[in-house]
Amino acid sequence: MTHLPLRLSVPSVSHADKDTDAPPLAVASGLTPPVTPTLLEGRSPASSQPVVDSLAPLPYGDDLHFHHDPKGRPLEYGRGVWSVVYKASRVSAPSSPFITPPSSPAPGNRLVAVKAPVRRDAHAVLDAEAQTLTRITRSPGCEQHVVPFHGFIADTHSLVLAAVPLSLATYIEDKAAVAHQQLSTRTMFDPVQGMRQWQHLASNLIAGLHWLHAVPHVVHGDIKPHNLLLRPRAVAPRAPAADGDDDFPFDALFADFSSAHDLAGDSLSAVKGTPSTTALTALTPPFAAPELLSVASLTSPHVAPTPASDVFSLAVTLLAAATGDLLLYPGASSMQRLAMAREGHRVIEFARSGSSGSRVPRNGLVERSLVPAIARDPAQRIRPRDWVELVDSVAV
């Protein structure tokens, strides 16, 4: 049995203590996307039914060595509503029971991220995510599109995944800071990372979304920059183009499947199908599709993320990547921005009124690539297979 470095229990804020006039979606101040999904008010998976998918989670077989800071505290990659992610290393079990395991991992052991529940009612969520990741891991091509899953520790309801420390959110913020310092009339109309890099990032992520829907038949349910991780590419990028714009140097991988749903039938989410809960485990404005943000959707046990809502969420994620603005919607208050998110088909119009609006010029690469994916009617949104072809066909 692998022991986690500390007691996995933290106090949580009760929504009953908040203003009773608040909307049914718990929105963080400033609408800054959290590391993990924003909970729906009053929703808890504690009384949820077992996940219908019968695939047994892939068990984790090696030992773990958790990393600590100089004061002896376990190092974390991040934490959120459901989980905390610890920094650890995989350690192969000793070949003989008489060999004392070393106090630190031997050279060559791989760095991993251990995602563990922070509260008891998160057990069902991580159990369901383990089943989702097991299905994905057994689907051909998964290593190109999803953070590698090493296995599930049933005793502690923990997931062991490859460590990919750089998120798209951090990358966007870093590129935005550099672009602000180097702003010129030559670059002010381009995405913050450059035209060609943005196009390659978009193509990479859309291809990944097509694979996710078509092969393991999974709807992600909470696509946003924080749930996309960047792994340095194994193959060196091509030489820079004449304008100095390189290829995108990372593989973009989908992470955090705690809100996933099964395209073939029942939900992979731990809360779907119970009378007292909604099918929407979590949503993160401003990246959620507008049809999921209405009061009726938030309170219905039958409304769930769809392939079309994934398409919308990826489109606004790519818009944030282009502008360098994770808030997306300008406004004086979080409530104003939430109102804009409910009119999400106008997101490009709203983004143009912000400080980075010049990076989405009319009829430019970003607008032409994203408009078909943000249609108000979900049925009218472009399908990922056609979307990849569209993005690749737009001249830079």
Short mmCIF file of C-alpha atoms in Angstrom, two decimals:
data_model
loop_
_atom_site.label_atom_id
_atom_site.label_comp_id
_atom_site.label_asym_id
_atom_site.label_seq_id
_atom_site.Cartn_x
_atom_site.Cartn_y
_atom_site.Cartn_z
CA MET A 1 0.00 0.00 0.00
CA THR A 2 1.32 3.44 -0.92
CA HIS A 3 0.96 6.00 1.85
CA LEU A 4 0.18 9.60 1.04
CA PRO A 5 2.25 12.24 2.80
CA LEU A 6 -0.51 13.85 4.85
CA ARG A 7 -4.10 13.51 5.96
CA LEU A 8 -6.31 14.11 2.92
CA SER A 9 -8.94 16.30 4.52
CA VAL A 10 -9.36 20.04 4.26
CA PRO A 11 -12.19 22.35 5.35
CA SER A 12 -14.45 23.59 2.60
CA VAL A 13 -16.54 26.73 2.29
CA SER A 14 -20.26 26.28 2.74
CA HIS A 15 -22.34 27.92 0.04
CA ALA A 16 -25.09 28.34 2.58
CA ASP A 17 -23.00 31.10 4.16
CA LYS A 18 -23.04 33.14 0.94
CA ASP A 19 -25.52 35.70 -0.31
CA THR A 20 -28.83 34.01 -1.05
CA ASP A 21 -29.22 36.17 -4.15
CA ALA A 22 -26.13 34.63 -5.71
CA PRO A 23 -26.61 32.74 -9.00
CA PRO A 24 -26.71 28.94 -8.96
CA LEU A 25 -23.13 28.73 -10.22
CA ALA A 26 -20.38 29.41 -7.70
CA VAL A 27 -18.15 31.92 -9.49
CA ALA A 28 -14.71 32.81 -8.20
CA SER A 29 -13.97 36.48 -7.72
CA GLY A 30 -12.85 37.98 -11.01
CA LEU A 31 -13.78 34.82 -12.90
CA THR A 32 -10.18 33.65 -12.80
CA PRO A 33 -10.25 29.96 -13.79
CA PRO A 34 -9.32 27.72 -10.85
CA VAL A 35 -6.81 24.90 -11.07
CA THR A 36 -9.67 22.42 -10.77
CA PRO A 37 -13.33 22.84 -11.65
CA THR A 38 -15.65 25.28 -9.91
CA LEU A 39 -18.32 23.38 -8.00
CA LEU A 40 -21.99 23.90 -8.60
CA GLU A 41 -23.66 25.40 -5.55
CA GLY A 42 -25.10 22.86 -3.17
CA ARG A 43 -23.90 19.91 -5.25
CA SER A 44 -22.02 17.01 -3.68
CA PRO A 45 -21.23 13.58 -5.10
CA ALA A 46 -21.45 11.99 -1.66
CA SER A 47 -24.76 10.26 -2.43
CA SER A 48 -23.98 9.43 -6.04
CA GLN A 49 -24.69 6.10 -7.69
CA PRO A 50 -21.82 3.84 -8.82
CA VAL A 51 -20.37 4.65 -12.21
CA VAL A 52 -22.05 2.55 -14.89
CA ASP A 53 -18.86 1.92 -16.87
CA SER A 54 -17.74 -1.54 -15.69
CA LEU A 55 -14.11 -1.25 -16.79
CA ALA A 56 -11.92 -1.94 -13.74
CA PRO A 57 -9.42 0.88 -13.14
CA LEU A 58 -5.82 0.15 -14.09
CA PRO A 59 -4.03 -0.64 -10.78
CA TYR A 60 -0.79 1.11 -9.88
CA GLY A 61 1.96 -1.40 -9.10
CA ASP A 62 5.14 0.48 -8.19
CA ASP A 63 6.11 2.29 -5.00
CA LEU A 64 6.13 6.07 -4.70
CA HIS A 65 8.64 8.47 -3.22
CA PHE A 66 7.02 11.80 -2.36
CA HIS A 67 9.13 14.94 -2.66
CA HIS A 68 9.36 17.41 0.22
CA ASP A 69 10.62 20.95 0.69
CA PRO A 70 13.45 21.79 3.15
CA LYS A 71 10.89 22.06 5.97
CA GLY A 72 9.58 18.57 5.32
CA ARG A 73 6.32 19.61 3.68
CA PRO A 74 5.16 17.59 0.65
CA LEU A 75 5.61 19.42 -2.62
CA GLU A 76 2.45 20.08 -4.62
CA TYR A 77 1.84 20.82 -8.26
CA GLY A 78 -1.52 22.34 -7.31
CA ARG A 79 -4.81 21.77 -5.52
CA GLY A 80 -8.46 22.57 -6.00
CA VAL A 81 -11.99 21.67 -4.99
CA TRP A 82 -11.68 17.90 -5.34
CA SER A 83 -8.00 17.07 -5.20
CA VAL A 84 -4.41 17.91 -4.41
CA VAL A 85 -1.64 16.93 -6.82
CA TYR A 86 1.63 15.88 -5.19
CA LYS A 87 5.09 15.72 -6.74
CA ALA A 88 6.54 12.20 -6.49
CA SER A 89 8.78 9.66 -8.20
CA ARG A 90 8.04 6.11 -9.27
CA VAL A 91 10.23 3.63 -7.40
CA SER A 92 10.48 0.02 -8.52
CA ALA A 93 9.92 -2.47 -5.74
CA PRO A 94 13.14 -4.14 -4.48
CA SER A 95 13.93 -7.53 -6.00
CA SER A 96 14.35 -9.11 -2.57
CA PRO A 97 12.39 -8.53 0.64
CA PHE A 98 15.74 -8.47 2.50
CA ILE A 99 16.95 -5.41 0.57
CA THR A 100 16.16 -2.19 2.40
CA PRO A 101 14.59 0.36 0.04
CA PRO A 102 16.74 3.47 -0.43
CA SER A 103 15.68 6.67 1.33
CA SER A 104 15.47 8.49 -2.00
CA PRO A 105 14.70 7.23 -5.48
CA ALA A 106 17.54 5.89 -7.57
CA PRO A 107 18.59 7.83 -10.67
CA GLY A 108 16.38 7.21 -13.65
CA ASN A 109 13.10 6.87 -11.76
CA ARG A 110 10.38 8.84 -13.47
CA LEU A 111 8.75 11.91 -11.98
CA VAL A 112 4.99 11.53 -11.48
CA ALA A 113 2.00 13.53 -10.29
CA VAL A 114 -0.19 11.89 -7.65
CA LYS A 115 -3.73 13.23 -7.65
CA ALA A 116 -5.40 12.51 -4.30
CA PRO A 117 -8.79 13.52 -2.84
CA VAL A 118 -8.88 16.41 -0.39
CA ARG A 119 -12.23 15.39 1.12
CA ARG A 120 -14.23 12.22 1.56
CA ASP A 121 -16.97 13.12 -0.91
CA ALA A 122 -14.30 13.43 -3.63
CA HIS A 123 -13.65 9.68 -3.56
CA ALA A 124 -16.42 8.94 -6.05
CA VAL A 125 -15.16 11.66 -8.39
CA LEU A 126 -11.61 10.29 -8.51
CA ASP A 127 -12.86 6.70 -8.76
CA ALA A 128 -14.89 7.67 -11.83
CA GLU A 129 -11.94 9.56 -13.30
CA ALA A 130 -9.77 6.46 -12.86
CA GLN A 131 -12.25 4.45 -14.94
CA THR A 132 -12.31 7.15 -17.61
CA LEU A 133 -8.51 7.27 -17.79
CA THR A 134 -8.33 3.48 -17.96
CA ARG A 135 -10.60 3.47 -21.00
CA ILE A 136 -8.60 6.28 -22.60
CA THR A 137 -5.27 4.58 -21.84
CA ARG A 138 -6.44 1.40 -23.59
CA SER A 139 -7.41 3.36 -26.73
CA PRO A 140 -4.86 3.51 -29.56
CA GLY A 141 -3.20 6.90 -29.92
CA CYS A 142 -3.77 8.06 -26.34
CA GLU A 143 -0.11 8.94 -25.73
CA GLN A 144 -0.35 11.71 -28.34
CA HIS A 145 -3.32 13.51 -26.81
CA VAL A 146 -3.74 12.76 -23.08
CA VAL A 147 -1.45 13.00 -20.05
CA PRO A 148 -0.19 9.42 -19.47
CA PHE A 149 -2.01 7.53 -16.71
CA HIS A 150 0.12 5.08 -14.70
CA GLY A 151 -2.60 3.62 -12.52
CA PHE A 152 -5.04 3.88 -9.61
CA ILE A 153 -4.37 3.36 -5.90
CA ALA A 154 -7.72 2.07 -4.63
CA ASP A 155 -6.90 2.33 -0.90
CA THR A 156 -6.42 6.09 -1.12
CA HIS A 157 -8.58 6.81 -4.20
CA SER A 158 -5.51 8.34 -5.87
CA LEU A 159 -4.43 8.62 -9.50
CA VAL A 160 -0.80 8.38 -10.60
CA LEU A 161 -0.03 10.30 -13.79
CA ALA A 162 3.03 11.46 -15.67
CA ALA A 163 4.33 14.77 -14.37
CA VAL A 164 3.77 17.51 -16.94
CA PRO A 165 4.26 20.67 -14.86
CA LEU A 166 3.59 23.32 -17.53
CA SER A 167 -0.07 24.21 -18.09
CA LEU A 168 -1.40 26.09 -21.09
CA ALA A 169 -2.65 28.73 -18.63
CA THR A 170 0.88 29.44 -17.38
CA TYR A 171 2.21 29.43 -20.94
CA ILE A 172 -0.44 31.96 -22.01
CA GLU A 173 0.41 34.28 -19.11
CA ASP A 174 4.14 34.06 -19.82
CA LYS A 175 3.70 34.75 -23.53
CA ALA A 176 1.32 37.64 -22.80
CA ALA A 177 3.91 39.25 -20.52
CA VAL A 178 6.63 38.98 -23.18
CA ALA A 179 4.30 40.23 -25.92
CA HIS A 180 3.35 43.24 -23.79
CA GLN A 181 7.02 44.17 -23.36
CA GLN A 182 7.79 43.72 -27.06
CA LEU A 183 4.59 45.23 -28.48
CA SER A 184 5.03 46.88 -31.87
CA THR A 185 2.90 47.73 -34.87
CA ARG A 186 4.37 44.65 -36.57
CA THR A 187 3.17 42.19 -33.89
CA MET A 188 0.11 43.82 -32.30
CA PHE A 189 -2.30 42.04 -34.67
CA ASP A 190 -0.81 38.55 -34.11
CA PRO A 191 -1.53 36.02 -31.33
CA VAL A 192 0.80 36.56 -28.37
CA GLN A 193 2.85 33.45 -29.23
CA GLY A 194 3.07 34.26 -32.94
CA MET A 195 0.84 33.36 -35.86
CA ARG A 196 2.37 30.04 -36.83
CA GLN A 197 2.71 28.80 -33.24
CA TRP A 198 -0.93 29.61 -32.52
CA GLN A 199 -2.06 27.78 -35.66
CA HIS A 200 -0.02 24.69 -34.72
CA LEU A 201 -1.35 24.77 -31.15
CA ALA A 202 -4.92 25.00 -32.48
CA SER A 203 -4.40 22.15 -34.93
CA ASN A 204 -2.82 19.98 -32.22
CA LEU A 205 -5.66 20.53 -29.73
CA ILE A 206 -8.49 20.15 -32.24
CA ALA A 207 -6.98 16.89 -33.50
CA GLY A 208 -6.82 15.74 -29.88
CA LEU A 209 -10.46 16.62 -29.33
CA HIS A 210 -11.47 14.73 -32.48
CA TRP A 211 -9.55 11.69 -31.20
CA LEU A 212 -11.16 11.93 -27.75
CA HIS A 213 -14.69 11.95 -29.20
CA ALA A 214 -14.06 9.40 -31.95
CA VAL A 215 -11.85 6.73 -30.31
CA PRO A 216 -12.51 6.40 -26.56
CA HIS A 217 -15.88 8.16 -27.08
CA VAL A 218 -15.39 10.58 -24.18
CA VAL A 219 -16.65 14.14 -23.74
CA HIS A 220 -14.13 16.01 -21.58
CA GLY A 221 -16.66 18.36 -20.00
CA ASP A 222 -14.31 21.05 -18.63
CA ILE A 223 -11.84 22.17 -21.28
CA LYS A 224 -9.90 25.26 -20.25
CA PRO A 225 -6.24 26.39 -20.26
CA HIS A 226 -5.64 24.97 -16.76
CA ASN A 227 -6.71 21.48 -17.90
CA LEU A 228 -4.34 21.39 -20.88
CA LEU A 229 -0.71 20.54 -20.18
CA LEU A 230 2.31 21.13 -22.42
CA ARG A 231 4.98 18.47 -22.90
CA PRO A 232 8.17 19.40 -24.80
CA ARG A 233 8.11 17.80 -28.21
CA ALA A 234 10.26 14.72 -28.69
CA VAL A 235 11.05 15.78 -32.27
CA ALA A 236 12.78 19.09 -32.78
CA PRO A 237 10.60 21.69 -34.55
CA ARG A 238 11.35 22.79 -38.07
CA ALA A 239 13.60 25.74 -38.72
CA PRO A 240 11.96 29.14 -38.17
CA ALA A 241 10.07 30.63 -41.08
CA ALA A 242 11.31 33.73 -42.87
CA ASP A 243 9.36 35.92 -40.42
CA GLY A 244 11.08 34.23 -37.44
CA ASP A 245 7.90 32.50 -36.24
CA ASP A 246 8.78 28.98 -35.00
CA ASP A 247 6.64 25.88 -34.82
CA PHE A 248 4.87 25.31 -31.50
CA PRO A 249 7.49 23.49 -29.35
CA PHE A 250 5.08 21.42 -27.20
CA ASP A 251 2.58 18.61 -27.45
CA ALA A 252 -0.67 19.83 -25.89
CA LEU A 253 -2.27 17.11 -23.73
CA PHE A 254 -5.74 16.90 -22.19
CA ALA A 255 -5.84 16.50 -18.40
CA ASP A 256 -8.38 16.38 -15.55
CA PHE A 257 -11.26 14.12 -16.59
CA SER A 258 -13.30 14.60 -13.41
CA SER A 259 -16.20 16.00 -15.48
CA ALA A 260 -16.02 13.46 -18.33
CA HIS A 261 -19.08 11.89 -19.95
CA ASP A 262 -19.49 8.81 -22.10
CA LEU A 263 -20.66 9.42 -25.66
CA ALA A 264 -21.83 5.82 -25.95
CA GLY A 265 -24.25 5.87 -23.04
CA ASP A 266 -24.17 6.67 -19.35
CA SER A 267 -22.04 9.31 -17.71
CA LEU A 268 -18.52 8.67 -16.51
CA SER A 269 -19.09 11.41 -13.96
CA ALA A 270 -19.74 10.33 -10.40
CA VAL A 271 -22.80 12.54 -10.01
CA LYS A 272 -24.81 11.78 -13.17
CA GLY A 273 -28.20 10.19 -12.70
CA THR A 274 -28.94 10.90 -9.06
CA PRO A 275 -32.22 12.66 -8.23
CA SER A 276 -30.61 15.30 -6.04
CA THR A 277 -27.74 16.31 -8.28
CA THR A 278 -27.12 17.82 -11.67
CA ALA A 279 -25.27 16.00 -14.42
CA LEU A 280 -22.83 18.90 -14.54
CA THR A 281 -20.12 17.94 -12.05
CA ALA A 282 -18.37 21.27 -12.50
CA LEU A 283 -18.20 24.23 -14.82
CA THR A 284 -15.65 27.00 -15.22
CA PRO A 285 -16.84 30.30 -16.59
CA PRO A 286 -15.85 31.81 -18.94
CA PHE A 287 -14.89 28.59 -20.76
CA ALA A 288 -18.21 26.74 -20.43
CA ALA A 289 -20.58 26.68 -23.39
CA PRO A 290 -23.45 29.17 -22.88
CA GLU A 291 -26.16 26.50 -23.11
CA LEU A 292 -24.71 24.97 -19.92
CA LEU A 293 -24.79 28.25 -17.97
CA SER A 294 -28.54 28.84 -17.84
CA VAL A 295 -30.33 28.32 -14.53
CA ALA A 296 -32.38 25.50 -16.08
CA SER A 297 -29.25 23.65 -17.22
CA LEU A 298 -27.46 24.07 -13.91
CA THR A 299 -30.34 22.58 -11.93
CA SER A 300 -31.33 19.77 -14.29
CA PRO A 301 -30.13 16.19 -13.62
CA HIS A 302 -30.43 15.46 -17.36
CA VAL A 303 -28.22 18.19 -18.88
CA ALA A 304 -24.64 17.13 -19.50
CA PRO A 305 -21.67 18.40 -21.52
CA THR A 306 -21.78 17.35 -25.17
CA PRO A 307 -19.30 17.18 -28.05
CA ALA A 308 -20.63 20.58 -29.16
CA SER A 309 -19.98 22.11 -25.73
CA ASP A 310 -16.43 20.70 -25.82
CA VAL A 311 -15.96 22.37 -29.21
CA PHE A 312 -17.10 25.71 -27.79
CA SER A 313 -14.86 25.41 -24.73
CA LEU A 314 -11.83 24.63 -26.88
CA ALA A 315 -12.61 27.58 -29.15
CA VAL A 316 -12.66 30.08 -26.27
CA THR A 317 -9.52 28.44 -24.85
CA LEU A 318 -7.79 29.11 -28.17
CA LEU A 319 -9.12 32.66 -28.13
CA ALA A 320 -7.54 33.16 -24.69
CA ALA A 321 -4.30 31.73 -26.08
CA ALA A 322 -4.37 34.27 -28.92
CA THR A 323 -5.16 37.33 -26.81
CA GLY A 324 -3.16 36.35 -23.73
CA ASP A 325 -6.17 37.13 -21.53
CA LEU A 326 -7.48 34.28 -19.35
CA LEU A 327 -10.51 36.34 -18.28
CA LEU A 328 -11.68 36.64 -21.92
CA TYR A 329 -14.63 38.87 -21.05
CA PRO A 330 -13.84 42.45 -20.03
CA GLY A 331 -16.08 43.91 -17.34
CA ALA A 332 -16.18 45.71 -14.04
CA SER A 333 -17.42 42.75 -12.03
CA SER A 334 -17.58 38.96 -12.08
CA MET A 335 -21.36 39.15 -12.51
CA GLN A 336 -20.97 41.24 -15.67
CA ARG A 337 -18.51 38.75 -17.07
CA LEU A 338 -20.82 35.86 -16.21
CA ALA A 339 -23.62 37.60 -18.11
CA MET A 340 -21.28 37.90 -21.11
CA ALA A 341 -20.37 34.22 -20.85
CA ARG A 342 -24.07 33.38 -21.14
CA GLU A 343 -23.91 35.24 -24.48
CA GLY A 344 -20.84 33.25 -25.46
CA HIS A 345 -21.53 33.27 -29.19
CA ARG A 346 -20.43 36.93 -29.02
CA VAL A 347 -17.13 36.12 -27.29
CA ILE A 348 -14.96 37.44 -30.14
CA GLU A 349 -16.90 40.70 -30.15
CA PHE A 350 -16.42 40.99 -26.38
CA ALA A 351 -12.71 40.14 -26.60
CA ARG A 352 -12.19 42.88 -29.20
CA SER A 353 -13.39 45.46 -26.68
CA GLY A 354 -10.61 44.43 -24.28
CA SER A 355 -7.04 45.62 -24.10
CA SER A 356 -5.82 42.79 -26.38
CA GLY A 357 -8.60 43.07 -28.94
CA SER A 358 -6.20 43.99 -31.74
CA ARG A 359 -4.93 40.40 -31.71
CA VAL A 360 -8.24 39.22 -33.19
CA PRO A 361 -8.44 41.27 -36.40
CA ARG A 362 -11.53 40.97 -38.54
CA ASN A 363 -11.30 38.14 -41.06
CA GLY A 364 -7.90 37.19 -39.66
CA LEU A 365 -6.57 33.74 -38.81
CA VAL A 366 -8.06 33.62 -35.30
CA GLU A 367 -11.54 34.82 -36.29
CA ARG A 368 -11.80 32.53 -39.33
CA SER A 369 -10.63 29.56 -37.28
CA LEU A 370 -12.97 30.09 -34.32
CA VAL A 371 -16.25 31.54 -35.61
CA PRO A 372 -17.63 28.15 -36.82
CA ALA A 373 -16.99 26.69 -33.35
CA ILE A 374 -18.87 29.28 -31.28
CA ALA A 375 -22.26 29.30 -33.01
CA ARG A 376 -25.17 29.99 -30.64
CA ASP A 377 -26.96 26.80 -31.73
CA PRO A 378 -24.82 23.83 -30.61
CA ALA A 379 -26.06 21.82 -33.60
CA GLN A 380 -24.51 24.40 -35.93
CA ARG A 381 -21.00 24.22 -34.47
CA ILE A 382 -18.30 22.72 -36.60
CA ARG A 383 -17.25 19.13 -35.93
CA PRO A 384 -13.63 18.56 -34.85
CA ARG A 385 -12.70 16.59 -37.98
CA ASP A 386 -13.82 19.44 -40.23
CA TRP A 387 -12.36 21.98 -37.81
CA VAL A 388 -8.84 20.54 -38.15
CA GLU A 389 -9.06 20.84 -41.93
CA LEU A 390 -10.32 24.42 -41.65
CA VAL A 391 -7.50 25.57 -39.36
CA ASP A 392 -4.82 23.87 -41.44
CA SER A 393 -6.20 25.44 -44.62
CA VAL A 394 -6.12 29.06 -43.39
CA ALA A 395 -3.07 30.81 -44.81
CA VAL A 396 -0.81 32.43 -42.21
#
